[in-house]
Amino acid sequence: MSKHPIDCRMLIGGELVASESQQWLDAIDPSDETLIGRFPAGTAADVQRAVGAAEAAQPGWGALDPVSRGKLLRQVAQALRDRAQETLEVEVRDTGNTITKMKGDVESAAYAIDFFAGLATEIKGETIPASSDNLHFTLREPYGVVGRIVPFNHPIKFAAHALAAPLMAGNTVVVKPPEQSSLSAGILAEICRDILPAGTVNIVTGNGMPAGDAIVRHRSIKRIAFTGSVPTGQRILSTAAETGVKHVTLELGGKNPLIAYPDQDPDKIAEVAVSAMNFAWQGQSCGSTSRLLLHESLHDRVVARILDIVSQMRLGDPLDPSSQMGPINSKLHHGRVMAMIQAGIDGGAHLALGGKRPAGARYEKGFWIEPTVFTGVTANMRIAREEIFGPVMSVFKWRDEQEALTLANSTEYGLTASIWTHDIRAALRAARAIKAGYVWINGASAHHYGTPFGGMKNSGLGREEGLDEILSYTETKTVHVRLT
Ligand code: NAD
């Protein structure tokens, strides 16, 4: 891919546009800090235009039957597949995620759209035998305009996913991509402009403040779905409440446990733990099992094998298929992850591996951090409680099951959990006891569309990736027909 800057546009009312302010933000390659493009710095006025266009388009879009909406959405999915290579290269440069891992994201983006298109006839109500002299039934109706705000770690996958369920339910949407990695949204904007009626999908790039905030505040947006950090999620809840009575769902962070019982093979657990920590995404994945809870009988052997595997990981150019890990997505986030590593050291955890910028001229520029492993971590430490969202694994040791389950539940998060044992009773005990929305027994990481994904505790509100999600973009209307 050439390093000539990409000139990205927003999509408002069926047109690819700059911001009314004529202000732009730079897109930076996090692997070497070169300028790779620019995108509009969207403002509240841009959001106002986008919501206006979405409101104008909604009655026509909502009047289309769901099967016809699904046909159009499948065309969007196919167009994404047709531009997969271009999207992939842009996305790798813009995020720093390696090309090998990123390949799956473009396909996932298209798959998410196809999945929701396939639910066309599931957007249905019920008949209720509430009285004998009436026919009582419910209808599922769209909210109108939906606002969706997405984070930086899977930009195209989340942006494409963001429009599918609301559109299928008959809403029109305003999507806000992440300011750190917005270029792939420009490709999505072109695709939507070419296939969908004007105003159906609007994409406003820019910073959380003002663009995201203006979406949350807009009085015509009654349904908001946000994916991102807990503090931003809390702020969105409170801002939304200031301007209306709004339906808000939140997909937030995690501090997810992987529990290994004594009946497990240490080598296998080491492999699984490294993979599920998502070092290959620089740890920037909400479902990463960043807390490894090892039974004392396995601890030393698993740790030794993990250090062996992780120390051999190849950091390098994200576009090189042999690279196993890239840089952190942005300078700001690099600083946050480094600060949390320092907090781990200061808090008394043992830094067993990594923790600094890799050596060598290649890594002097860019936002690089070595894959990092802390051992001797205890529940009261900051690195045990706060999400780092970086390539940092914290290892804990436990002696009895109750101690493991207490540890697993010792944070304010409750997104995912991974339980490893051959003892089905122990596995099911743990699955019930752990407060998390998505639990794997002898598995990790995989999302299966059709099964609801989302967090308990401070990890979120609502469920996505299944029927719950599409229905959450509808309001129920009850109708009574008098028969006598
Ligand atoms: P973030 O909260 O900083 O930003 C997310 C989005 O919100 C961005 O588009 C940003 O511009 C926007 N935003 C910021 N302030 C806003 C405001 N006041 N009003 C409206 N919008 C605003 O999160 P991030 O750093 O981009 O992403 C990382 C976080 O996302 C991690 O906590 C991670 O666990 C979480 N995440 C969760 C899931 C999930 O499915 N549960 C998936 C991916 C990422």
Short mmCIF file of C-alpha atoms and ligand atoms in Angstrom, two decimals:
data_model
loop_
_atom_site.label_atom_id
_atom_site.label_comp_id
_atom_site.label_asym_id
_atom_site.label_seq_id
_atom_site.Cartn_x
_atom_site.Cartn_y
_atom_site.Cartn_z
CA MET A 1 0.00 0.00 0.00
CA SER A 2 1.28 3.45 -0.84
CA LYS A 3 1.80 5.82 2.05
CA HIS A 4 0.06 8.65 0.22
CA PRO A 5 -2.50 10.12 2.56
CA ILE A 6 -6.04 8.87 2.24
CA ASP A 7 -8.68 11.58 2.09
CA CYS A 8 -11.68 10.22 3.97
CA ARG A 9 -15.20 11.68 3.91
CA MET A 10 -18.28 11.37 6.10
CA LEU A 11 -21.63 10.15 4.75
CA ILE A 12 -24.54 12.51 5.37
CA GLY A 13 -27.82 12.39 3.46
CA GLY A 14 -26.35 10.18 0.74
CA GLU A 15 -23.38 12.44 0.07
CA LEU A 16 -19.70 12.09 0.93
CA VAL A 17 -18.86 15.31 2.70
CA ALA A 18 -16.28 17.20 4.74
CA SER A 19 -17.21 18.76 8.07
CA GLU A 20 -19.11 22.05 7.92
CA SER A 21 -16.21 23.38 10.04
CA GLN A 22 -13.66 22.35 7.37
CA GLN A 23 -11.58 20.93 10.22
CA TRP A 24 -9.73 17.64 9.78
CA LEU A 25 -8.06 15.08 12.01
CA ASP A 26 -4.87 13.19 11.08
CA ALA A 27 -4.74 9.43 10.68
CA ILE A 28 -1.41 8.15 11.99
CA ASP A 29 0.21 4.78 11.34
CA PRO A 30 0.91 3.59 14.91
CA SER A 31 3.81 1.40 13.76
CA ASP A 32 6.01 4.33 12.67
CA GLU A 33 3.96 7.50 13.33
CA THR A 34 3.74 8.45 9.64
CA LEU A 35 0.75 10.39 8.38
CA ILE A 36 -1.45 8.09 6.32
CA GLY A 37 -4.59 10.12 5.86
CA ARG A 38 -7.09 12.56 7.20
CA PHE A 39 -10.77 12.51 8.06
CA PRO A 40 -13.34 15.18 8.94
CA ALA A 41 -13.49 16.46 12.52
CA GLY A 42 -17.27 16.17 12.81
CA THR A 43 -19.12 18.76 14.89
CA ALA A 44 -22.52 19.09 16.52
CA ALA A 45 -23.71 20.85 13.35
CA ASP A 46 -22.63 17.83 11.28
CA VAL A 47 -24.53 15.55 13.66
CA GLN A 48 -27.56 17.82 13.31
CA ARG A 49 -27.41 17.45 9.50
CA ALA A 50 -26.94 13.67 9.81
CA VAL A 51 -29.90 13.25 12.16
CA GLY A 52 -32.03 15.44 9.89
CA ALA A 53 -31.18 13.23 6.92
CA ALA A 54 -31.84 10.08 8.94
CA GLU A 55 -35.23 11.40 10.11
CA ALA A 56 -36.23 12.24 6.56
CA ALA A 57 -35.21 8.79 5.30
CA GLN A 58 -36.77 6.73 8.09
CA PRO A 59 -40.44 6.61 7.03
CA GLY A 60 -39.51 5.28 3.58
CA TRP A 61 -36.98 2.81 4.92
CA GLY A 62 -39.30 1.65 7.69
CA ALA A 63 -42.10 1.10 5.16
CA LEU A 64 -39.99 -1.39 3.19
CA ASP A 65 -40.75 -4.92 4.24
CA PRO A 66 -37.94 -6.55 6.27
CA VAL A 67 -37.09 -9.06 3.54
CA SER A 68 -36.46 -6.23 1.08
CA ARG A 69 -34.34 -4.42 3.67
CA GLY A 70 -32.38 -7.63 4.12
CA LYS A 71 -31.74 -7.92 0.38
CA LEU A 72 -30.20 -4.44 0.33
CA LEU A 73 -28.11 -5.19 3.40
CA ARG A 74 -26.77 -8.36 1.82
CA GLN A 75 -25.58 -6.19 -1.08
CA VAL A 76 -23.69 -4.03 1.42
CA ALA A 77 -22.08 -7.20 2.86
CA GLN A 78 -21.08 -8.38 -0.62
CA ALA A 79 -19.63 -4.98 -1.53
CA LEU A 80 -17.52 -5.13 1.62
CA ARG A 81 -16.24 -8.55 0.57
CA ASP A 82 -15.49 -7.17 -2.90
CA ARG A 83 -13.35 -4.44 -1.32
CA ALA A 84 -11.88 -6.73 1.35
CA GLN A 85 -8.22 -6.43 0.35
CA GLU A 86 -8.29 -2.64 0.14
CA THR A 87 -10.18 -2.38 3.43
CA LEU A 88 -7.77 -4.79 5.08
CA GLU A 89 -4.69 -2.81 4.08
CA VAL A 90 -6.19 0.50 5.20
CA GLU A 91 -7.30 -1.03 8.47
CA VAL A 92 -3.93 -2.64 9.23
CA ARG A 93 -2.09 0.65 8.64
CA ASP A 94 -4.63 2.64 10.63
CA THR A 95 -4.90 0.34 13.66
CA GLY A 96 -1.49 -1.39 13.88
CA ASN A 97 -3.21 -4.77 14.18
CA THR A 98 -1.40 -7.46 12.21
CA ILE A 99 -2.67 -8.41 8.77
CA THR A 100 -3.02 -12.05 9.76
CA LYS A 101 -5.46 -11.23 12.57
CA MET A 102 -7.20 -8.41 10.72
CA LYS A 103 -8.24 -10.61 7.78
CA GLY A 104 -10.94 -12.12 9.95
CA ASP A 105 -12.38 -8.70 10.81
CA VAL A 106 -13.41 -7.76 7.28
CA GLU A 107 -15.13 -11.12 6.83
CA SER A 108 -16.75 -10.76 10.26
CA ALA A 109 -18.06 -7.34 9.25
CA ALA A 110 -19.79 -8.83 6.21
CA TYR A 111 -20.95 -11.85 8.19
CA ALA A 112 -22.59 -9.66 10.86
CA ILE A 113 -24.62 -7.89 8.18
CA ASP A 114 -25.69 -11.18 6.56
CA PHE A 115 -26.58 -12.60 9.97
CA PHE A 116 -28.98 -9.78 10.80
CA ALA A 117 -30.36 -9.73 7.25
CA GLY A 118 -31.27 -13.39 7.84
CA LEU A 119 -33.37 -12.46 10.88
CA ALA A 120 -35.82 -10.46 8.75
CA THR A 121 -38.89 -12.46 9.71
CA GLU A 122 -37.93 -12.74 13.39
CA ILE A 123 -38.86 -9.10 14.02
CA LYS A 124 -42.27 -10.26 15.11
CA GLY A 125 -44.82 -9.78 17.86
CA GLU A 126 -47.09 -12.14 19.77
CA THR A 127 -50.77 -12.93 20.16
CA ILE A 128 -51.84 -12.98 23.82
CA PRO A 129 -55.00 -14.71 25.15
CA ALA A 130 -55.72 -11.94 27.66
CA SER A 131 -59.51 -11.92 27.16
CA SER A 132 -62.05 -13.89 25.13
CA ASP A 133 -63.76 -10.92 23.49
CA ASN A 134 -60.60 -9.31 22.06
CA LEU A 135 -57.76 -10.28 19.81
CA HIS A 136 -54.67 -8.98 21.61
CA PHE A 137 -51.41 -8.76 19.66
CA THR A 138 -48.13 -6.91 19.71
CA LEU A 139 -46.18 -5.20 16.95
CA ARG A 140 -42.46 -4.47 16.94
CA GLU A 141 -41.86 -0.95 15.70
CA PRO A 142 -38.58 0.87 15.00
CA TYR A 143 -37.49 3.73 17.29
CA GLY A 144 -36.73 6.01 14.35
CA VAL A 145 -33.13 7.23 14.33
CA VAL A 146 -30.54 5.15 16.18
CA GLY A 147 -27.13 6.47 17.28
CA ARG A 148 -24.23 4.03 17.44
CA ILE A 149 -20.77 4.87 18.75
CA VAL A 150 -17.88 2.41 18.35
CA PRO A 151 -14.30 1.99 19.69
CA PHE A 152 -10.90 1.67 18.04
CA ASN A 153 -9.98 -1.98 18.33
CA HIS A 154 -12.10 -3.45 15.49
CA PRO A 155 -13.17 -0.37 13.48
CA ILE A 156 -14.65 -1.88 10.29
CA LYS A 157 -16.11 -4.88 12.07
CA PHE A 158 -17.87 -2.73 14.67
CA ALA A 159 -18.98 -0.01 12.23
CA ALA A 160 -20.52 -2.57 9.84
CA HIS A 161 -22.08 -4.51 12.69
CA ALA A 162 -23.42 -1.23 14.08
CA LEU A 163 -25.70 -0.53 11.18
CA ALA A 164 -27.04 -4.03 10.52
CA ALA A 165 -29.50 -4.71 13.37
CA PRO A 166 -30.96 -1.18 13.62
CA LEU A 167 -31.52 -1.02 9.86
CA MET A 168 -33.11 -4.45 9.73
CA ALA A 169 -35.54 -3.36 12.43
CA GLY A 170 -36.58 -0.40 10.25
CA ASN A 171 -34.54 2.37 11.87
CA THR A 172 -32.11 4.68 10.15
CA VAL A 173 -28.70 5.23 11.78
CA VAL A 174 -25.99 7.70 12.62
CA VAL A 175 -22.68 5.91 13.28
CA LYS A 176 -19.65 7.52 14.97
CA PRO A 177 -16.40 5.65 14.20
CA PRO A 178 -13.39 5.84 16.55
CA GLU A 179 -11.20 8.92 16.11
CA GLN A 180 -8.01 6.83 16.38
CA SER A 181 -8.89 4.65 13.37
CA SER A 182 -11.53 6.13 11.09
CA LEU A 183 -10.25 5.46 7.58
CA SER A 184 -12.09 2.20 6.95
CA ALA A 185 -15.33 4.02 7.77
CA GLY A 186 -14.68 6.05 4.61
CA ILE A 187 -14.88 2.83 2.57
CA LEU A 188 -18.06 1.80 4.35
CA ALA A 189 -19.48 5.26 3.62
CA GLU A 190 -18.85 4.83 -0.13
CA ILE A 191 -20.47 1.38 -0.11
CA CYS A 192 -23.57 2.59 1.75
CA ARG A 193 -23.92 5.62 -0.51
CA ASP A 194 -23.90 3.37 -3.60
CA ILE A 195 -26.45 0.82 -2.29
CA LEU A 196 -28.78 2.28 0.33
CA PRO A 197 -31.35 5.09 0.01
CA ALA A 198 -29.90 8.50 0.93
CA GLY A 199 -30.01 9.21 4.67
CA THR A 200 -30.51 5.58 5.70
CA VAL A 201 -26.94 5.32 6.99
CA ASN A 202 -25.03 8.41 8.08
CA ILE A 203 -21.44 8.24 9.25
CA VAL A 204 -20.04 11.16 11.24
CA THR A 205 -16.32 10.94 12.04
CA GLY A 206 -14.56 13.00 14.71
CA ASN A 207 -13.82 13.09 18.41
CA GLY A 208 -16.09 11.80 21.16
CA MET A 209 -16.44 15.39 22.19
CA PRO A 210 -18.16 17.00 20.23
CA ALA A 211 -19.38 14.42 17.66
CA GLY A 212 -20.24 11.45 19.92
CA ASP A 213 -21.68 13.72 22.58
CA ALA A 214 -23.93 15.48 20.04
CA ILE A 215 -25.37 12.11 18.99
CA VAL A 216 -26.12 11.19 22.61
CA ARG A 217 -27.73 14.58 23.29
CA HIS A 218 -29.83 14.80 20.14
CA ARG A 219 -33.50 14.87 21.08
CA SER A 220 -34.55 12.91 17.99
CA ILE A 221 -32.29 9.99 18.89
CA LYS A 222 -34.12 7.87 21.43
CA ARG A 223 -32.06 4.71 21.02
CA ILE A 224 -28.29 4.73 21.57
CA ALA A 225 -25.89 1.79 21.48
CA PHE A 226 -22.35 2.34 22.66
CA THR A 227 -19.28 0.11 22.62
CA GLY A 228 -16.25 1.40 24.52
CA SER A 229 -14.87 2.01 27.99
CA VAL A 230 -16.76 2.02 31.29
CA PRO A 231 -16.12 5.72 32.08
CA THR A 232 -17.43 6.81 28.67
CA GLY A 233 -20.40 4.44 29.04
CA GLN A 234 -21.29 5.99 32.40
CA ARG A 235 -21.00 9.45 30.96
CA ILE A 236 -23.25 8.53 28.04
CA LEU A 237 -25.91 7.18 30.39
CA SER A 238 -25.94 10.41 32.33
CA THR A 239 -25.82 12.69 29.25
CA ALA A 240 -28.64 10.72 27.61
CA ALA A 241 -30.75 11.20 30.73
CA GLU A 242 -30.22 14.96 30.58
CA THR A 243 -31.90 15.28 27.20
CA GLY A 244 -34.62 12.67 27.15
CA VAL A 245 -35.86 9.27 28.21
CA LYS A 246 -33.65 7.10 26.05
CA HIS A 247 -33.00 3.44 25.58
CA VAL A 248 -29.23 2.96 25.98
CA THR A 249 -27.28 -0.27 25.64
CA LEU A 250 -23.61 -0.49 26.56
CA GLU A 251 -20.88 -2.98 25.56
CA LEU A 252 -18.03 -2.05 27.89
CA GLY A 253 -14.69 -3.27 29.16
CA GLY A 254 -13.63 -6.47 30.86
CA LYS A 255 -11.07 -7.83 33.30
CA ASN A 256 -11.79 -11.39 32.42
CA PRO A 257 -10.62 -14.47 34.35
CA LEU A 258 -9.31 -17.72 32.88
CA ILE A 259 -9.43 -20.39 35.60
CA ALA A 260 -7.31 -23.52 35.22
CA TYR A 261 -8.16 -26.47 37.50
CA PRO A 262 -5.53 -28.99 38.64
CA ASP A 263 -6.65 -31.69 36.17
CA GLN A 264 -5.35 -29.67 33.21
CA ASP A 265 -2.24 -30.18 31.07
CA PRO A 266 0.13 -27.26 31.84
CA ASP A 267 1.37 -26.96 28.25
CA LYS A 268 -2.15 -26.81 26.90
CA ILE A 269 -3.16 -24.16 29.46
CA ALA A 270 -0.11 -22.08 28.60
CA GLU A 271 -1.02 -22.11 24.90
CA VAL A 272 -4.66 -21.29 25.59
CA ALA A 273 -3.76 -18.52 28.04
CA VAL A 274 -1.45 -16.80 25.54
CA SER A 275 -4.00 -17.06 22.77
CA ALA A 276 -6.95 -15.91 24.92
CA MET A 277 -4.95 -12.97 26.30
CA ASN A 278 -5.00 -11.72 22.70
CA PHE A 279 -1.35 -10.66 22.67
CA ALA A 280 -1.82 -10.90 18.89
CA TRP A 281 -4.23 -7.92 19.17
CA GLN A 282 -1.79 -6.22 21.57
CA GLY A 283 -4.31 -7.19 24.24
CA GLN A 284 -6.77 -4.66 22.80
CA SER A 285 -9.78 -6.91 22.91
CA CYS A 286 -12.62 -6.59 25.42
CA GLY A 287 -12.96 -10.37 25.87
CA SER A 288 -9.25 -10.99 26.58
CA THR A 289 -8.68 -13.17 29.62
CA SER A 290 -6.15 -10.80 31.16
CA ARG A 291 -6.36 -12.48 34.58
CA LEU A 292 -4.93 -16.01 34.59
CA LEU A 293 -6.01 -17.91 37.71
CA LEU A 294 -3.81 -21.01 38.04
CA HIS A 295 -4.19 -23.79 40.58
CA GLU A 296 -0.98 -23.93 42.64
CA SER A 297 -0.15 -27.42 41.32
CA LEU A 298 0.03 -26.07 37.74
CA HIS A 299 1.36 -22.61 38.42
CA ASP A 300 5.12 -22.94 37.95
CA ARG A 301 4.97 -25.17 34.88
CA VAL A 302 2.34 -23.05 33.14
CA VAL A 303 4.20 -19.82 33.87
CA ALA A 304 7.50 -21.25 32.58
CA ARG A 305 5.83 -22.33 29.32
CA ILE A 306 4.02 -19.00 28.91
CA LEU A 307 7.27 -17.09 29.30
CA ASP A 308 8.83 -19.38 26.72
CA ILE A 309 6.03 -18.82 24.17
CA VAL A 310 5.60 -15.09 24.75
CA SER A 311 9.32 -14.31 24.65
CA GLN A 312 9.43 -15.78 21.15
CA MET A 313 6.55 -13.69 19.76
CA ARG A 314 7.62 -11.75 16.66
CA LEU A 315 6.79 -8.05 16.88
CA GLY A 316 7.01 -6.31 13.52
CA ASP A 317 5.48 -4.50 10.57
CA PRO A 318 1.72 -5.17 10.85
CA LEU A 319 1.53 -5.63 7.06
CA ASP A 320 4.08 -8.47 7.19
CA PRO A 321 2.20 -11.79 7.48
CA SER A 322 4.97 -13.21 9.68
CA SER A 323 4.44 -10.53 12.37
CA GLN A 324 2.64 -11.89 15.41
CA MET A 325 2.14 -8.59 17.21
CA GLY A 326 1.97 -4.94 16.21
CA PRO A 327 2.02 -1.63 18.08
CA ILE A 328 -0.57 -0.16 20.44
CA ASN A 329 -3.24 1.77 18.52
CA SER A 330 -2.39 5.33 19.59
CA LYS A 331 0.11 7.41 21.49
CA LEU A 332 -2.45 8.25 24.15
CA HIS A 333 -3.32 4.62 24.75
CA HIS A 334 0.38 3.64 24.71
CA GLY A 335 0.91 6.07 27.57
CA ARG A 336 -2.01 4.58 29.51
CA VAL A 337 -0.76 1.01 29.12
CA MET A 338 2.78 2.00 30.17
CA ALA A 339 1.34 3.76 33.22
CA MET A 340 -0.54 0.60 34.21
CA ILE A 341 2.64 -1.47 33.83
CA GLN A 342 4.35 0.96 36.19
CA ALA A 343 1.39 0.61 38.57
CA GLY A 344 1.94 -3.16 38.50
CA ILE A 345 5.60 -2.76 39.44
CA ASP A 346 4.84 -0.15 42.11
CA GLY A 347 2.03 -2.29 43.50
CA GLY A 348 4.40 -5.19 44.22
CA ALA A 349 3.62 -7.62 41.37
CA HIS A 350 6.58 -9.46 39.85
CA LEU A 351 7.37 -8.32 36.30
CA ALA A 352 8.28 -11.67 34.77
CA LEU A 353 8.57 -10.53 31.16
CA GLY A 354 8.40 -7.40 28.98
CA GLY A 355 7.09 -4.13 30.32
CA LYS A 356 9.00 -1.76 28.05
CA ARG A 357 9.51 -0.56 24.49
CA PRO A 358 11.27 -3.29 22.48
CA ALA A 359 14.96 -2.70 21.72
CA GLY A 360 16.10 -1.81 18.19
CA ALA A 361 15.86 1.04 15.69
CA ARG A 362 12.60 -0.38 14.22
CA TYR A 363 10.78 0.30 17.46
CA GLU A 364 12.08 3.79 18.26
CA LYS A 365 9.12 5.33 16.44
CA GLY A 366 5.63 4.02 16.88
CA PHE A 367 3.68 2.90 19.91
CA TRP A 368 5.40 -0.39 20.70
CA ILE A 369 5.26 -2.33 23.95
CA GLU A 370 6.72 -5.76 24.60
CA PRO A 371 4.25 -8.46 25.55
CA THR A 372 4.20 -8.34 29.32
CA VAL A 373 3.57 -10.92 32.04
CA PHE A 374 3.15 -10.18 35.76
CA THR A 375 3.17 -13.01 38.31
CA GLY A 376 2.40 -12.87 42.02
CA VAL A 377 -0.63 -10.66 41.36
CA THR A 378 -3.17 -10.34 44.19
CA ALA A 379 -6.75 -9.09 44.13
CA ASN A 380 -6.08 -5.74 45.82
CA MET A 381 -3.54 -4.55 43.23
CA ARG A 382 -4.54 -1.97 40.62
CA ILE A 383 -3.48 -4.26 37.76
CA ALA A 384 -5.82 -6.89 39.20
CA ARG A 385 -8.82 -4.57 39.30
CA GLU A 386 -8.55 -2.15 36.35
CA GLU A 387 -8.79 -2.96 32.67
CA ILE A 388 -5.45 -2.32 30.92
CA PHE A 389 -6.56 -3.10 27.36
CA GLY A 390 -2.96 -3.79 26.42
CA PRO A 391 -0.59 -6.78 26.09
CA VAL A 392 -0.35 -7.34 29.83
CA MET A 393 -1.21 -10.64 31.53
CA SER A 394 -1.63 -10.91 35.30
CA VAL A 395 -1.08 -14.34 36.84
CA PHE A 396 -2.68 -15.39 40.15
CA LYS A 397 -2.26 -18.58 42.18
CA TRP A 398 -5.13 -20.36 43.98
CA ARG A 399 -5.45 -23.34 46.32
CA ASP A 400 -9.15 -24.20 46.61
CA GLU A 401 -12.08 -23.64 44.31
CA GLN A 402 -13.82 -21.10 46.50
CA GLU A 403 -10.69 -18.95 46.48
CA ALA A 404 -10.62 -19.13 42.66
CA LEU A 405 -14.28 -18.14 42.33
CA THR A 406 -13.91 -15.29 44.81
CA LEU A 407 -10.91 -14.04 42.84
CA ALA A 408 -12.83 -14.37 39.56
CA ASN A 409 -15.60 -12.16 40.97
CA SER A 410 -13.30 -9.67 42.67
CA THR A 411 -13.54 -6.89 40.06
CA GLU A 412 -16.33 -4.53 39.02
CA TYR A 413 -16.30 -6.09 35.55
CA GLY A 414 -18.28 -9.10 34.35
CA LEU A 415 -17.84 -9.55 30.62
CA THR A 416 -16.33 -12.99 29.89
CA ALA A 417 -14.85 -15.94 31.78
CA SER A 418 -13.03 -19.08 30.66
CA ILE A 419 -13.09 -22.23 32.79
CA TRP A 420 -10.75 -25.16 32.16
CA THR A 421 -11.45 -28.55 33.78
CA HIS A 422 -12.52 -32.07 32.80
CA ASP A 423 -14.80 -32.19 35.86
CA ILE A 424 -18.21 -31.21 34.48
CA ARG A 425 -19.67 -30.58 37.93
CA ALA A 426 -16.85 -28.20 38.84
CA ALA A 427 -17.16 -26.48 35.45
CA LEU A 428 -20.89 -25.91 35.86
CA ARG A 429 -20.45 -24.77 39.48
CA ALA A 430 -17.97 -22.18 38.28
CA ALA A 431 -20.11 -21.13 35.30
CA ARG A 432 -23.00 -20.44 37.68
CA ALA A 433 -20.91 -18.75 40.34
CA ILE A 434 -19.02 -16.32 38.11
CA LYS A 435 -20.80 -13.06 37.36
CA ALA A 436 -20.00 -12.71 33.66
CA GLY A 437 -22.22 -12.46 30.61
CA TYR A 438 -20.28 -14.85 28.33
CA VAL A 439 -18.67 -18.00 29.73
CA TRP A 440 -16.61 -20.65 27.96
CA ILE A 441 -16.00 -24.10 29.43
CA ASN A 442 -12.81 -25.52 27.95
CA GLY A 443 -12.81 -22.73 25.39
CA ALA A 444 -12.04 -19.03 25.08
CA SER A 445 -12.22 -15.98 22.80
CA ALA A 446 -14.66 -17.29 20.17
CA HIS A 447 -17.87 -15.36 19.55
CA HIS A 448 -20.69 -17.37 18.02
CA TYR A 449 -23.31 -15.24 16.27
CA GLY A 450 -26.75 -16.22 17.44
CA THR A 451 -25.61 -16.46 21.08
CA PRO A 452 -26.10 -13.28 23.12
CA PHE A 453 -22.89 -11.39 23.99
CA GLY A 454 -22.67 -8.70 26.67
CA GLY A 455 -21.56 -7.83 30.15
CA MET A 456 -22.82 -8.12 33.72
CA LYS A 457 -21.86 -5.70 36.51
CA ASN A 458 -20.05 -2.64 35.08
CA SER A 459 -19.28 -4.41 31.80
CA GLY A 460 -22.51 -3.38 30.22
CA LEU A 461 -26.22 -3.26 29.62
CA GLY A 462 -27.97 -5.35 26.99
CA ARG A 463 -26.92 -8.19 24.71
CA GLU A 464 -25.67 -8.17 21.13
CA GLU A 465 -24.87 -10.61 18.31
CA GLY A 466 -28.15 -12.50 18.54
CA LEU A 467 -31.92 -12.13 18.45
CA ASP A 468 -31.86 -9.91 21.57
CA GLU A 469 -29.89 -7.32 19.64
CA ILE A 470 -32.25 -6.94 16.70
CA LEU A 471 -35.29 -6.85 19.00
CA SER A 472 -33.60 -4.18 21.11
CA TYR A 473 -33.96 -1.82 18.14
CA THR A 474 -37.74 -2.12 18.31
CA GLU A 475 -40.43 -0.85 20.66
CA THR A 476 -43.44 -2.99 21.46
CA LYS A 477 -46.89 -1.71 20.61
CA THR A 478 -49.88 -3.65 21.95
CA VAL A 479 -53.11 -3.67 19.90
CA HIS A 480 -56.53 -4.89 21.09
CA VAL A 481 -59.22 -5.73 18.52
CA ARG A 482 -62.72 -6.01 19.99
CA LEU A 483 -64.39 -9.10 18.58
CA THR A 484 -67.88 -8.77 20.01
P1 NAD B 1 -13.72 5.02 24.59
O1 NAD B 1 -14.80 4.88 25.57
O2 NAD B 1 -12.61 5.96 24.88
O3 NAD B 1 -14.32 5.51 23.17
C1 NAD B 1 -15.27 4.76 22.45
C2 NAD B 1 -16.03 5.68 21.50
O4 NAD B 1 -16.75 6.64 22.27
C3 NAD B 1 -15.16 6.49 20.54
O5 NAD B 1 -15.79 6.52 19.27
C4 NAD B 1 -15.14 7.87 21.16
O6 NAD B 1 -14.95 8.90 20.24
C5 NAD B 1 -16.54 7.94 21.75
N1 NAD B 1 -16.69 8.90 22.87
C6 NAD B 1 -15.75 9.33 23.73
N2 NAD B 1 -16.28 10.19 24.62
C7 NAD B 1 -17.60 10.31 24.30
C8 NAD B 1 -18.68 11.07 24.84
N3 NAD B 1 -18.51 11.88 25.89
N4 NAD B 1 -19.89 10.94 24.28
C9 NAD B 1 -20.08 10.13 23.22
N5 NAD B 1 -19.09 9.41 22.64
C10 NAD B 1 -17.86 9.49 23.18
O7 NAD B 1 -13.19 3.56 24.30
P2 NAD B 1 -11.94 3.10 23.42
O8 NAD B 1 -10.68 3.44 24.12
O9 NAD B 1 -12.14 3.55 22.01
O10 NAD B 1 -12.16 1.52 23.40
C11 NAD B 1 -11.66 0.66 24.36
C12 NAD B 1 -12.73 0.20 25.31
O11 NAD B 1 -13.81 -0.40 24.60
C13 NAD B 1 -12.22 -0.86 26.28
O12 NAD B 1 -12.72 -0.59 27.56
C14 NAD B 1 -12.83 -2.14 25.73
O13 NAD B 1 -12.95 -3.18 26.66
C15 NAD B 1 -14.15 -1.65 25.23
N6 NAD B 1 -14.74 -2.57 24.26
C16 NAD B 1 -15.84 -3.30 24.64
C17 NAD B 1 -16.40 -4.22 23.75
C18 NAD B 1 -17.59 -5.06 24.10
O14 NAD B 1 -18.19 -5.67 23.22
N7 NAD B 1 -17.98 -5.16 25.36
C19 NAD B 1 -15.84 -4.37 22.48
C20 NAD B 1 -14.73 -3.61 22.15
C21 NAD B 1 -14.18 -2.71 23.04
#
